[in-house]
Amino acid sequence: MNDVEVYSKIAEDFGIDSDSFKKEFSSKKLIDLTFKQFNFASELDVSSYPSLILVNNAKSTLVSSGYLPFEEVKTRIEKNIGSLTK
């Protein structure tokens, strides 16, 4: 979904001015940053959402691909965090 009207309504529910949100949402800066993040995800072979990847400099490790309960995510992070610091 990429409907600025839907997103601006959600933003309003969180106390963010709708017009300011729409302006920022449509800005070249945000669009460029979004594409940069999509390209980064592609470089990491992310193929589904949500995905959670731990990244430290040039090292990365997949924590989850798809939904997992918080406790499982926490366990996986704790298990994998050491591999990024070596």
PDB file of N, CA, C and O in Angstrom:
ATOM      1  N   MET A   1       0.850  -1.171   0.000  1.00  0.00           N
ATOM      2  CA  MET A   1       0.000   0.000   0.000  1.00  0.00           C
ATOM      3  C   MET A   1       0.895   1.233   0.000  1.00  0.00           C
ATOM      4  O   MET A   1       1.902   1.276   0.685  1.00  0.00           O
ATOM      5  N   ASN A   2       0.511   2.183  -0.781  1.00  0.00           N
ATOM      6  CA  ASN A   2       1.286   3.414  -0.867  1.00  0.00           C
ATOM      7  C   ASN A   2       0.353   4.613  -0.984  1.00  0.00           C
ATOM      8  O   ASN A   2       0.544   5.480  -1.818  1.00  0.00           O
ATOM      9  N   ASP A   3      -0.668   4.663  -0.128  1.00  0.00           N
ATOM     10  CA  ASP A   3      -1.672   5.721  -0.173  1.00  0.00           C
ATOM     11  C   ASP A   3      -1.386   6.749   0.915  1.00  0.00           C
ATOM     12  O   ASP A   3      -1.596   6.484   2.100  1.00  0.00           O
ATOM     13  N   VAL A   4      -0.907   7.911   0.497  1.00  0.00           N
ATOM     14  CA  VAL A   4      -0.532   8.949   1.455  1.00  0.00           C
ATOM     15  C   VAL A   4      -1.716   9.370   2.325  1.00  0.00           C
ATOM     16  O   VAL A   4      -1.536   9.748   3.486  1.00  0.00           O
ATOM     17  N   GLU A   5      -2.926   9.299   1.798  1.00  0.00           N
ATOM     18  CA  GLU A   5      -4.102   9.676   2.588  1.00  0.00           C
ATOM     19  C   GLU A   5      -4.306   8.717   3.760  1.00  0.00           C
ATOM     20  O   GLU A   5      -4.632   9.134   4.873  1.00  0.00           O
ATOM     21  N   VAL A   6      -4.121   7.427   3.513  1.00  0.00           N
ATOM     22  CA  VAL A   6      -4.253   6.431   4.577  1.00  0.00           C
ATOM     23  C   VAL A   6      -3.171   6.649   5.632  1.00  0.00           C
ATOM     24  O   VAL A   6      -3.439   6.689   6.834  1.00  0.00           O
ATOM     25  N   TYR A   7      -1.930   6.814   5.168  1.00  0.00           N
ATOM     26  CA  TYR A   7      -0.831   7.019   6.103  1.00  0.00           C
ATOM     27  C   TYR A   7      -0.965   8.320   6.886  1.00  0.00           C
ATOM     28  O   TYR A   7      -0.635   8.379   8.080  1.00  0.00           O
ATOM     29  N   SER A   8      -1.449   9.379   6.235  1.00  0.00           N
ATOM     30  CA  SER A   8      -1.578  10.651   6.944  1.00  0.00           C
ATOM     31  C   SER A   8      -2.646  10.568   8.025  1.00  0.00           C
ATOM     32  O   SER A   8      -2.523  11.197   9.081  1.00  0.00           O
ATOM     33  N   LYS A   9      -3.694   9.772   7.796  1.00  0.00           N
ATOM     34  CA  LYS A   9      -4.712   9.569   8.833  1.00  0.00           C
ATOM     35  C   LYS A   9      -4.111   8.838  10.032  1.00  0.00           C
ATOM     36  O   LYS A   9      -4.367   9.191  11.187  1.00  0.00           O
ATOM     37  N   ILE A  10      -3.306   7.837   9.760  1.00  0.00           N
ATOM     38  CA  ILE A  10      -2.627   7.114  10.849  1.00  0.00           C
ATOM     39  C   ILE A  10      -1.700   8.069  11.595  1.00  0.00           C
ATOM     40  O   ILE A  10      -1.658   8.067  12.828  1.00  0.00           O
ATOM     41  N   ALA A  11      -0.972   8.895  10.845  1.00  0.00           N
ATOM     42  CA  ALA A  11      -0.073   9.873  11.477  1.00  0.00           C
ATOM     43  C   ALA A  11      -0.859  10.823  12.378  1.00  0.00           C
ATOM     44  O   ALA A  11      -0.414  11.123  13.496  1.00  0.00           O
ATOM     45  N   GLU A  12      -2.016  11.284  11.903  1.00  0.00           N
ATOM     46  CA  GLU A  12      -2.861  12.166  12.726  1.00  0.00           C
ATOM     47  C   GLU A  12      -3.257  11.489  14.032  1.00  0.00           C
ATOM     48  O   GLU A  12      -3.317  12.136  15.076  1.00  0.00           O
ATOM     49  N   ASP A  13      -3.542  10.187  13.968  1.00  0.00           N
ATOM     50  CA  ASP A  13      -3.909   9.447  15.180  1.00  0.00           C
ATOM     51  C   ASP A  13      -2.785   9.449  16.212  1.00  0.00           C
ATOM     52  O   ASP A  13      -3.029   9.245  17.401  1.00  0.00           O
ATOM     53  N   PHE A  14      -1.548   9.697  15.751  1.00  0.00           N
ATOM     54  CA  PHE A  14      -0.394   9.769  16.646  1.00  0.00           C
ATOM     55  C   PHE A  14       0.018  11.217  16.921  1.00  0.00           C
ATOM     56  O   PHE A  14       1.107  11.473  17.430  1.00  0.00           O
ATOM     57  N   GLY A  15      -0.847  12.158  16.540  1.00  0.00           N
ATOM     58  CA  GLY A  15      -0.605  13.557  16.854  1.00  0.00           C
ATOM     59  C   GLY A  15       0.300  14.280  15.866  1.00  0.00           C
ATOM     60  O   GLY A  15       0.814  15.355  16.171  1.00  0.00           O
ATOM     61  N   ILE A  16       0.510  13.716  14.681  1.00  0.00           N
ATOM     62  CA  ILE A  16       1.353  14.344  13.670  1.00  0.00           C
ATOM     63  C   ILE A  16       0.464  15.097  12.687  1.00  0.00           C
ATOM     64  O   ILE A  16      -0.525  14.555  12.198  1.00  0.00           O
ATOM     65  N   ASP A  17       0.822  16.335  12.405  1.00  0.00           N
ATOM     66  CA  ASP A  17       0.060  17.167  11.483  1.00  0.00           C
ATOM     67  C   ASP A  17      -0.002  16.509  10.103  1.00  0.00           C
ATOM     68  O   ASP A  17       1.028  16.133   9.526  1.00  0.00           O
ATOM     69  N   SER A  18      -1.208  16.373   9.565  1.00  0.00           N
ATOM     70  CA  SER A  18      -1.429  15.682   8.300  1.00  0.00           C
ATOM     71  C   SER A  18      -0.694  16.339   7.141  1.00  0.00           C
ATOM     72  O   SER A  18      -0.058  15.654   6.327  1.00  0.00           O
ATOM     73  N   ASP A  19      -0.761  17.661   7.033  1.00  0.00           N
ATOM     74  CA  ASP A  19      -0.101  18.349   5.920  1.00  0.00           C
ATOM     75  C   ASP A  19       1.418  18.203   5.996  1.00  0.00           C
ATOM     76  O   ASP A  19       2.081  17.984   4.972  1.00  0.00           O
ATOM     77  N   SER A  20       1.968  18.308   7.200  1.00  0.00           N
ATOM     78  CA  SER A  20       3.414  18.130   7.367  1.00  0.00           C
ATOM     79  C   SER A  20       3.828  16.717   7.002  1.00  0.00           C
ATOM     80  O   SER A  20       4.849  16.500   6.351  1.00  0.00           O
ATOM     81  N   PHE A  21       3.013  15.749   7.411  1.00  0.00           N
ATOM     82  CA  PHE A  21       3.309  14.361   7.090  1.00  0.00           C
ATOM     83  C   PHE A  21       3.306  14.142   5.589  1.00  0.00           C
ATOM     84  O   PHE A  21       4.220  13.522   5.028  1.00  0.00           O
ATOM     85  N   LYS A  22       2.277  14.639   4.899  1.00  0.00           N
ATOM     86  CA  LYS A  22       2.177  14.458   3.448  1.00  0.00           C
ATOM     87  C   LYS A  22       3.368  15.076   2.724  1.00  0.00           C
ATOM     88  O   LYS A  22       3.898  14.504   1.777  1.00  0.00           O
ATOM     89  N   LYS A  23       3.791  16.257   3.186  1.00  0.00           N
ATOM     90  CA  LYS A  23       4.932  16.929   2.570  1.00  0.00           C
ATOM     91  C   LYS A  23       6.198  16.088   2.728  1.00  0.00           C
ATOM     92  O   LYS A  23       6.942  15.869   1.772  1.00  0.00           O
ATOM     93  N   GLU A  24       6.431  15.599   3.930  1.00  0.00           N
ATOM     94  CA  GLU A  24       7.631  14.788   4.192  1.00  0.00           C
ATOM     95  C   GLU A  24       7.556  13.457   3.461  1.00  0.00           C
ATOM     96  O   GLU A  24       8.531  12.997   2.874  1.00  0.00           O
ATOM     97  N   PHE A  25       6.391  12.824   3.473  1.00  0.00           N
ATOM     98  CA  PHE A  25       6.189  11.526   2.834  1.00  0.00           C
ATOM     99  C   PHE A  25       6.514  11.593   1.343  1.00  0.00           C
ATOM    100  O   PHE A  25       7.068  10.646   0.776  1.00  0.00           O
ATOM    101  N   SER A  26       6.187  12.707   0.726  1.00  0.00           N
ATOM    102  CA  SER A  26       6.374  12.866  -0.714  1.00  0.00           C
ATOM    103  C   SER A  26       7.700  13.529  -1.090  1.00  0.00           C
ATOM    104  O   SER A  26       7.970  13.748  -2.270  1.00  0.00           O
ATOM    105  N   SER A  27       8.529  13.825  -0.098  1.00  0.00           N
ATOM    106  CA  SER A  27       9.779  14.536  -0.378  1.00  0.00           C
ATOM    107  C   SER A  27      10.792  13.633  -1.093  1.00  0.00           C
ATOM    108  O   SER A  27      10.832  12.421  -0.901  1.00  0.00           O
ATOM    109  N   LYS A  28      11.603  14.248  -1.938  1.00  0.00           N
ATOM    110  CA  LYS A  28      12.649  13.518  -2.649  1.00  0.00           C
ATOM    111  C   LYS A  28      13.604  12.857  -1.665  1.00  0.00           C
ATOM    112  O   LYS A  28      14.043  11.723  -1.876  1.00  0.00           O
ATOM    113  N   LYS A  29      13.911  13.547  -0.581  1.00  0.00           N
ATOM    114  CA  LYS A  29      14.831  13.013   0.426  1.00  0.00           C
ATOM    115  C   LYS A  29      14.312  11.684   0.987  1.00  0.00           C
ATOM    116  O   LYS A  29      15.055  10.705   1.080  1.00  0.00           O
ATOM    117  N   LEU A  30      13.043  11.629   1.347  1.00  0.00           N
ATOM    118  CA  LEU A  30      12.481  10.406   1.925  1.00  0.00           C
ATOM    119  C   LEU A  30      12.358   9.304   0.877  1.00  0.00           C
ATOM    120  O   LEU A  30      12.632   8.135   1.159  1.00  0.00           O
ATOM    121  N   ILE A  31      11.985   9.672  -0.338  1.00  0.00           N
ATOM    122  CA  ILE A  31      11.880   8.684  -1.413  1.00  0.00           C
ATOM    123  C   ILE A  31      13.253   8.067  -1.685  1.00  0.00           C
ATOM    124  O   ILE A  31      13.392   6.839  -1.795  1.00  0.00           O
ATOM    125  N   ASP A  32      14.293   8.901  -1.768  1.00  0.00           N
ATOM    126  CA  ASP A  32      15.649   8.398  -1.997  1.00  0.00           C
ATOM    127  C   ASP A  32      16.111   7.492  -0.851  1.00  0.00           C
ATOM    128  O   ASP A  32      16.696   6.430  -1.090  1.00  0.00           O
ATOM    129  N   LEU A  33      15.824   7.893   0.379  1.00  0.00           N
ATOM    130  CA  LEU A  33      16.199   7.083   1.534  1.00  0.00           C
ATOM    131  C   LEU A  33      15.467   5.739   1.537  1.00  0.00           C
ATOM    132  O   LEU A  33      16.061   4.694   1.835  1.00  0.00           O
ATOM    133  N   THR A  34      14.201   5.753   1.159  1.00  0.00           N
ATOM    134  CA  THR A  34      13.421   4.517   1.093  1.00  0.00           C
ATOM    135  C   THR A  34      14.016   3.559   0.070  1.00  0.00           C
ATOM    136  O   THR A  34      14.210   2.370   0.357  1.00  0.00           O
ATOM    137  N   PHE A  35      14.345   4.065  -1.119  1.00  0.00           N
ATOM    138  CA  PHE A  35      14.948   3.201  -2.137  1.00  0.00           C
ATOM    139  C   PHE A  35      16.318   2.688  -1.694  1.00  0.00           C
ATOM    140  O   PHE A  35      16.684   1.546  -1.970  1.00  0.00           O
ATOM    141  N   LYS A  36      17.057   3.511  -0.989  1.00  0.00           N
ATOM    142  CA  LYS A  36      18.360   3.082  -0.462  1.00  0.00           C
ATOM    143  C   LYS A  36      18.174   1.909   0.497  1.00  0.00           C
ATOM    144  O   LYS A  36      18.927   0.928   0.450  1.00  0.00           O
ATOM    145  N   GLN A  37      17.171   1.979   1.350  1.00  0.00           N
ATOM    146  CA  GLN A  37      16.910   0.895   2.302  1.00  0.00           C
ATOM    147  C   GLN A  37      16.423  -0.370   1.590  1.00  0.00           C
ATOM    148  O   GLN A  37      16.806  -1.479   1.956  1.00  0.00           O
ATOM    149  N   PHE A  38      15.578  -0.226   0.567  1.00  0.00           N
ATOM    150  CA  PHE A  38      15.143  -1.391  -0.213  1.00  0.00           C
ATOM    151  C   PHE A  38      16.333  -2.052  -0.900  1.00  0.00           C
ATOM    152  O   PHE A  38      16.446  -3.282  -0.935  1.00  0.00           O
ATOM    153  N   ASN A  39      17.243  -1.251  -1.454  1.00  0.00           N
ATOM    154  CA  ASN A  39      18.436  -1.806  -2.089  1.00  0.00           C
ATOM    155  C   ASN A  39      19.321  -2.516  -1.081  1.00  0.00           C
ATOM    156  O   ASN A  39      19.867  -3.587  -1.359  1.00  0.00           O
ATOM    157  N   PHE A  40      19.472  -1.940   0.106  1.00  0.00           N
ATOM    158  CA  PHE A  40      20.256  -2.572   1.171  1.00  0.00           C
ATOM    159  C   PHE A  40      19.636  -3.904   1.560  1.00  0.00           C
ATOM    160  O   PHE A  40      20.337  -4.914   1.706  1.00  0.00           O
ATOM    161  N   ALA A  41      18.320  -3.943   1.700  1.00  0.00           N
ATOM    162  CA  ALA A  41      17.633  -5.193   2.028  1.00  0.00           C
ATOM    163  C   ALA A  41      17.858  -6.232   0.934  1.00  0.00           C
ATOM    164  O   ALA A  41      18.087  -7.414   1.213  1.00  0.00           O
ATOM    165  N   SER A  42      17.842  -5.798  -0.302  1.00  0.00           N
ATOM    166  CA  SER A  42      18.083  -6.701  -1.423  1.00  0.00           C
ATOM    167  C   SER A  42      19.498  -7.272  -1.375  1.00  0.00           C
ATOM    168  O   SER A  42      19.710  -8.469  -1.624  1.00  0.00           O
ATOM    169  N   GLU A  43      20.470  -6.448  -1.043  1.00  0.00           N
ATOM    170  CA  GLU A  43      21.860  -6.903  -0.914  1.00  0.00           C
ATOM    171  C   GLU A  43      21.996  -7.963   0.175  1.00  0.00           C
ATOM    172  O   GLU A  43      22.865  -8.831   0.098  1.00  0.00           O
ATOM    173  N   LEU A  44      21.132  -7.904   1.177  1.00  0.00           N
ATOM    174  CA  LEU A  44      21.161  -8.878   2.274  1.00  0.00           C
ATOM    175  C   LEU A  44      20.285 -10.094   1.982  1.00  0.00           C
ATOM    176  O   LEU A  44      20.097 -10.943   2.848  1.00  0.00           O
ATOM    177  N   ASP A  45      19.757 -10.167   0.768  1.00  0.00           N
ATOM    178  CA  ASP A  45      18.891 -11.263   0.325  1.00  0.00           C
ATOM    179  C   ASP A  45      17.597 -11.369   1.114  1.00  0.00           C
ATOM    180  O   ASP A  45      17.054 -12.460   1.288  1.00  0.00           O
ATOM    181  N   VAL A  46      17.090 -10.248   1.583  1.00  0.00           N
ATOM    182  CA  VAL A  46      15.789 -10.238   2.241  1.00  0.00           C
ATOM    183  C   VAL A  46      14.733 -10.457   1.168  1.00  0.00           C
ATOM    184  O   VAL A  46      14.701  -9.748   0.174  1.00  0.00           O
ATOM    185  N   SER A  47      13.904 -11.470   1.381  1.00  0.00           N
ATOM    186  CA  SER A  47      12.898 -11.783   0.369  1.00  0.00           C
ATOM    187  C   SER A  47      11.479 -11.783   0.926  1.00  0.00           C
ATOM    188  O   SER A  47      10.530 -12.047   0.191  1.00  0.00           O
ATOM    189  N   SER A  48      11.333 -11.517   2.211  1.00  0.00           N
ATOM    190  CA  SER A  48       9.994 -11.470   2.792  1.00  0.00           C
ATOM    191  C   SER A  48       9.958 -10.432   3.911  1.00  0.00           C
ATOM    192  O   SER A  48      10.990 -10.051   4.454  1.00  0.00           O
ATOM    193  N   TYR A  49       8.753 -10.008   4.212  1.00  0.00           N
ATOM    194  CA  TYR A  49       8.549  -9.013   5.266  1.00  0.00           C
ATOM    195  C   TYR A  49       7.501  -9.535   6.222  1.00  0.00           C
ATOM    196  O   TYR A  49       6.547 -10.161   5.783  1.00  0.00           O
ATOM    197  N   PRO A  50       7.651  -9.357   7.506  1.00  0.00           N
ATOM    198  CA  PRO A  50       8.789  -8.669   8.097  1.00  0.00           C
ATOM    199  C   PRO A  50      10.008  -9.582   8.189  1.00  0.00           C
ATOM    200  O   PRO A  50       9.871 -10.793   8.335  1.00  0.00           O
ATOM    201  N   SER A  51      11.167  -8.996   8.089  1.00  0.00           N
ATOM    202  CA  SER A  51      12.435  -9.683   8.312  1.00  0.00           C
ATOM    203  C   SER A  51      13.232  -8.853   9.296  1.00  0.00           C
ATOM    204  O   SER A  51      13.180  -7.629   9.272  1.00  0.00           O
ATOM    205  N   LEU A  52      13.985  -9.527  10.139  1.00  0.00           N
ATOM    206  CA  LEU A  52      14.830  -8.845  11.106  1.00  0.00           C
ATOM    207  C   LEU A  52      16.251  -9.348  10.926  1.00  0.00           C
ATOM    208  O   LEU A  52      16.508 -10.553  11.000  1.00  0.00           O
ATOM    209  N   ILE A  53      17.164  -8.415  10.650  1.00  0.00           N
ATOM    210  CA  ILE A  53      18.561  -8.750  10.409  1.00  0.00           C
ATOM    211  C   ILE A  53      19.420  -7.918  11.343  1.00  0.00           C
ATOM    212  O   ILE A  53      19.248  -6.698  11.440  1.00  0.00           O
ATOM    213  N   LEU A  54      20.340  -8.573  12.019  1.00  0.00           N
ATOM    214  CA  LEU A  54      21.323  -7.856  12.827  1.00  0.00           C
ATOM    215  C   LEU A  54      22.471  -7.476  11.907  1.00  0.00           C
ATOM    216  O   LEU A  54      22.985  -8.316  11.167  1.00  0.00           O
ATOM    217  N   VAL A  55      22.886  -6.210  11.952  1.00  0.00           N
ATOM    218  CA  VAL A  55      23.965  -5.730  11.096  1.00  0.00           C
ATOM    219  C   VAL A  55      24.987  -5.004  11.957  1.00  0.00           C
ATOM    220  O   VAL A  55      24.635  -4.165  12.774  1.00  0.00           O
ATOM    221  N   ASN A  56      26.261  -5.343  11.746  1.00  0.00           N
ATOM    222  CA  ASN A  56      27.362  -4.674  12.421  1.00  0.00           C
ATOM    223  C   ASN A  56      28.472  -4.515  11.396  1.00  0.00           C
ATOM    224  O   ASN A  56      29.128  -5.496  11.041  1.00  0.00           O
ATOM    225  N   ASN A  57      28.653  -3.290  10.913  1.00  0.00           N
ATOM    226  CA  ASN A  57      29.618  -3.006   9.848  1.00  0.00           C
ATOM    227  C   ASN A  57      29.324  -3.899   8.649  1.00  0.00           C
ATOM    228  O   ASN A  57      28.232  -3.864   8.118  1.00  0.00           O
ATOM    229  N   ALA A  58      30.261  -4.731   8.230  1.00  0.00           N
ATOM    230  CA  ALA A  58      30.070  -5.559   7.034  1.00  0.00           C
ATOM    231  C   ALA A  58      29.449  -6.913   7.347  1.00  0.00           C
ATOM    232  O   ALA A  58      29.170  -7.690   6.447  1.00  0.00           O
ATOM    233  N   LYS A  59      29.225  -7.217   8.613  1.00  0.00           N
ATOM    234  CA  LYS A  59      28.655  -8.506   8.997  1.00  0.00           C
ATOM    235  C   LYS A  59      27.156  -8.382   9.220  1.00  0.00           C
ATOM    236  O   LYS A  59      26.679  -7.383   9.744  1.00  0.00           O
ATOM    237  N   SER A  60      26.433  -9.430   8.830  1.00  0.00           N
ATOM    238  CA  SER A  60      24.996  -9.449   9.081  1.00  0.00           C
ATOM    239  C   SER A  60      24.546 -10.885   9.315  1.00  0.00           C
ATOM    240  O   SER A  60      25.191 -11.833   8.864  1.00  0.00           O
ATOM    241  N   THR A  61      23.454 -11.019  10.042  1.00  0.00           N
ATOM    242  CA  THR A  61      22.870 -12.335  10.277  1.00  0.00           C
ATOM    243  C   THR A  61      21.356 -12.203  10.339  1.00  0.00           C
ATOM    244  O   THR A  61      20.828 -11.256  10.935  1.00  0.00           O
ATOM    245  N   LEU A  62      20.671 -13.141   9.701  1.00  0.00           N
ATOM    246  CA  LEU A  62      19.214 -13.151   9.695  1.00  0.00           C
ATOM    247  C   LEU A  62      18.699 -13.663  11.040  1.00  0.00           C
ATOM    248  O   LEU A  62      19.074 -14.749  11.477  1.00  0.00           O
ATOM    249  N   VAL A  63      17.860 -12.872  11.671  1.00  0.00           N
ATOM    250  CA  VAL A  63      17.249 -13.267  12.941  1.00  0.00           C
ATOM    251  C   VAL A  63      15.905 -13.932  12.683  1.00  0.00           C
ATOM    252  O   VAL A  63      15.591 -14.971  13.242  1.00  0.00           O
ATOM    253  N   SER A  64      15.104 -13.327  11.814  1.00  0.00           N
ATOM    254  CA  SER A  64      13.799 -13.906  11.508  1.00  0.00           C
ATOM    255  C   SER A  64      13.319 -13.445  10.148  1.00  0.00           C
ATOM    256  O   SER A  64      13.652 -12.365   9.696  1.00  0.00           O
ATOM    257  N   SER A  65      12.556 -14.309   9.533  1.00  0.00           N
ATOM    258  CA  SER A  65      11.910 -14.005   8.273  1.00  0.00           C
ATOM    259  C   SER A  65      10.447 -14.382   8.457  1.00  0.00           C
ATOM    260  O   SER A  65      10.117 -15.560   8.567  1.00  0.00           O
ATOM    261  N   GLY A  66       9.596 -13.388   8.551  1.00  0.00           N
ATOM    262  CA  GLY A  66       8.209 -13.628   8.897  1.00  0.00           C
ATOM    263  C   GLY A  66       7.979 -13.334  10.370  1.00  0.00           C
ATOM    264  O   GLY A  66       8.909 -13.074  11.125  1.00  0.00           O
ATOM    265  N   TYR A  67       6.735 -13.383  10.760  1.00  0.00           N
ATOM    266  CA  TYR A  67       6.365 -13.053  12.134  1.00  0.00           C
ATOM    267  C   TYR A  67       6.847 -14.103  13.114  1.00  0.00           C
ATOM    268  O   TYR A  67       6.756 -15.307  12.869  1.00  0.00           O
ATOM    269  N   LEU A  68       7.372 -13.641  14.241  1.00  0.00           N
ATOM    270  CA  LEU A  68       7.702 -14.490  15.378  1.00  0.00           C
ATOM    271  C   LEU A  68       7.272 -13.761  16.649  1.00  0.00           C
ATOM    272  O   LEU A  68       7.347 -12.536  16.717  1.00  0.00           O
ATOM    273  N   PRO A  69       6.876 -14.504  17.670  1.00  0.00           N
ATOM    274  CA  PRO A  69       6.570 -13.861  18.951  1.00  0.00           C
ATOM    275  C   PRO A  69       7.826 -13.193  19.522  1.00  0.00           C
ATOM    276  O   PRO A  69       8.959 -13.614  19.253  1.00  0.00           O
ATOM    277  N   PHE A  70       7.628 -12.168  20.326  1.00  0.00           N
ATOM    278  CA  PHE A  70       8.729 -11.397  20.892  1.00  0.00           C
ATOM    279  C   PHE A  70       9.763 -12.280  21.578  1.00  0.00           C
ATOM    280  O   PHE A  70      10.965 -12.091  21.383  1.00  0.00           O
ATOM    281  N   GLU A  71       9.337 -13.204  22.405  1.00  0.00           N
ATOM    282  CA  GLU A  71      10.290 -14.023  23.156  1.00  0.00           C
ATOM    283  C   GLU A  71      11.201 -14.819  22.227  1.00  0.00           C
ATOM    284  O   GLU A  71      12.388 -14.982  22.503  1.00  0.00           O
ATOM    285  N   GLU A  72      10.665 -15.306  21.110  1.00  0.00           N
ATOM    286  CA  GLU A  72      11.483 -16.041  20.143  1.00  0.00           C
ATOM    287  C   GLU A  72      12.478 -15.103  19.461  1.00  0.00           C
ATOM    288  O   GLU A  72      13.640 -15.460  19.268  1.00  0.00           O
ATOM    289  N   VAL A  73      12.033 -13.897  19.106  1.00  0.00           N
ATOM    290  CA  VAL A  73      12.930 -12.917  18.505  1.00  0.00           C
ATOM    291  C   VAL A  73      14.050 -12.574  19.485  1.00  0.00           C
ATOM    292  O   VAL A  73      15.233 -12.540  19.120  1.00  0.00           O
ATOM    293  N   LYS A  74      13.697 -12.331  20.728  1.00  0.00           N
ATOM    294  CA  LYS A  74      14.681 -11.997  21.761  1.00  0.00           C
ATOM    295  C   LYS A  74      15.707 -13.116  21.905  1.00  0.00           C
ATOM    296  O   LYS A  74      16.917 -12.862  21.955  1.00  0.00           O
ATOM    297  N   THR A  75      15.250 -14.353  21.953  1.00  0.00           N
ATOM    298  CA  THR A  75      16.146 -15.503  22.077  1.00  0.00           C
ATOM    299  C   THR A  75      17.101 -15.571  20.886  1.00  0.00           C
ATOM    300  O   THR A  75      18.304 -15.799  21.048  1.00  0.00           O
ATOM    301  N   ARG A  76      16.581 -15.367  19.692  1.00  0.00           N
ATOM    302  CA  ARG A  76      17.419 -15.426  18.490  1.00  0.00           C
ATOM    303  C   ARG A  76      18.442 -14.294  18.448  1.00  0.00           C
ATOM    304  O   ARG A  76      19.575 -14.490  18.016  1.00  0.00           O
ATOM    305  N   ILE A  77      18.041 -13.109  18.889  1.00  0.00           N
ATOM    306  CA  ILE A  77      18.986 -11.997  18.943  1.00  0.00           C
ATOM    307  C   ILE A  77      20.111 -12.324  19.916  1.00  0.00           C
ATOM    308  O   ILE A  77      21.289 -12.166  19.595  1.00  0.00           O
ATOM    309  N   GLU A  78      19.743 -12.780  21.105  1.00  0.00           N
ATOM    310  CA  GLU A  78      20.749 -13.112  22.105  1.00  0.00           C
ATOM    311  C   GLU A  78      21.692 -14.210  21.600  1.00  0.00           C
ATOM    312  O   GLU A  78      22.896 -14.165  21.859  1.00  0.00           O
ATOM    313  N   LYS A  79      21.173 -15.168  20.872  1.00  0.00           N
ATOM    314  CA  LYS A  79      21.972 -16.268  20.335  1.00  0.00           C
ATOM    315  C   LYS A  79      22.944 -15.778  19.261  1.00  0.00           C
ATOM    316  O   LYS A  79      24.077 -16.251  19.181  1.00  0.00           O
ATOM    317  N   ASN A  80      22.508 -14.825  18.433  1.00  0.00           N
ATOM    318  CA  ASN A  80      23.287 -14.413  17.272  1.00  0.00           C
ATOM    319  C   ASN A  80      24.136 -13.171  17.451  1.00  0.00           C
ATOM    320  O   ASN A  80      25.017 -12.930  16.639  1.00  0.00           O
ATOM    321  N   ILE A  81      23.907 -12.417  18.485  1.00  0.00           N
ATOM    322  CA  ILE A  81      24.613 -11.140  18.604  1.00  0.00           C
ATOM    323  C   ILE A  81      26.125 -11.323  18.729  1.00  0.00           C
ATOM    324  O   ILE A  81      26.904 -10.520  18.215  1.00  0.00           O
ATOM    325  N   GLY A  82      26.548 -12.382  19.359  1.00  0.00           N
ATOM    326  CA  GLY A  82      27.982 -12.627  19.507  1.00  0.00           C
ATOM    327  C   GLY A  82      28.688 -12.857  18.182  1.00  0.00           C
ATOM    328  O   GLY A  82      29.849 -12.505  18.024  1.00  0.00           O
ATOM    329  N   SER A  83      27.989 -13.412  17.211  1.00  0.00           N
ATOM    330  CA  SER A  83      28.616 -13.692  15.916  1.00  0.00           C
ATOM    331  C   SER A  83      28.971 -12.417  15.161  1.00  0.00           C
ATOM    332  O   SER A  83      29.804 -12.443  14.251  1.00  0.00           O
ATOM    333  N   LEU A  84      28.355 -11.316  15.524  1.00  0.00           N
ATOM    334  CA  LEU A  84      28.625 -10.056  14.832  1.00  0.00           C
ATOM    335  C   LEU A  84      29.770  -9.278  15.446  1.00  0.00           C
ATOM    336  O   LEU A  84      30.262  -8.326  14.847  1.00  0.00           O
ATOM    337  N   THR A  85      30.189  -9.637  16.643  1.00  0.00           N
ATOM    338  CA  THR A  85      31.220  -8.870  17.329  1.00  0.00           C
ATOM    339  C   THR A  85      32.588  -9.522  17.248  1.00  0.00           C
ATOM    340  O   THR A  85      33.550  -8.991  17.754  1.00  0.00           O
ATOM    341  N   LYS A  86      32.666 -10.687  16.626  1.00  0.00           N
ATOM    342  CA  LYS A  86      33.947 -11.397  16.523  1.00  0.00           C
ATOM    343  C   LYS A  86      34.736 -10.944  15.336  1.00  0.00           C
ATOM    344  O   LYS A  86      34.260 -10.527  14.347  1.00  0.00           O
TER     345      LYS A  86
END
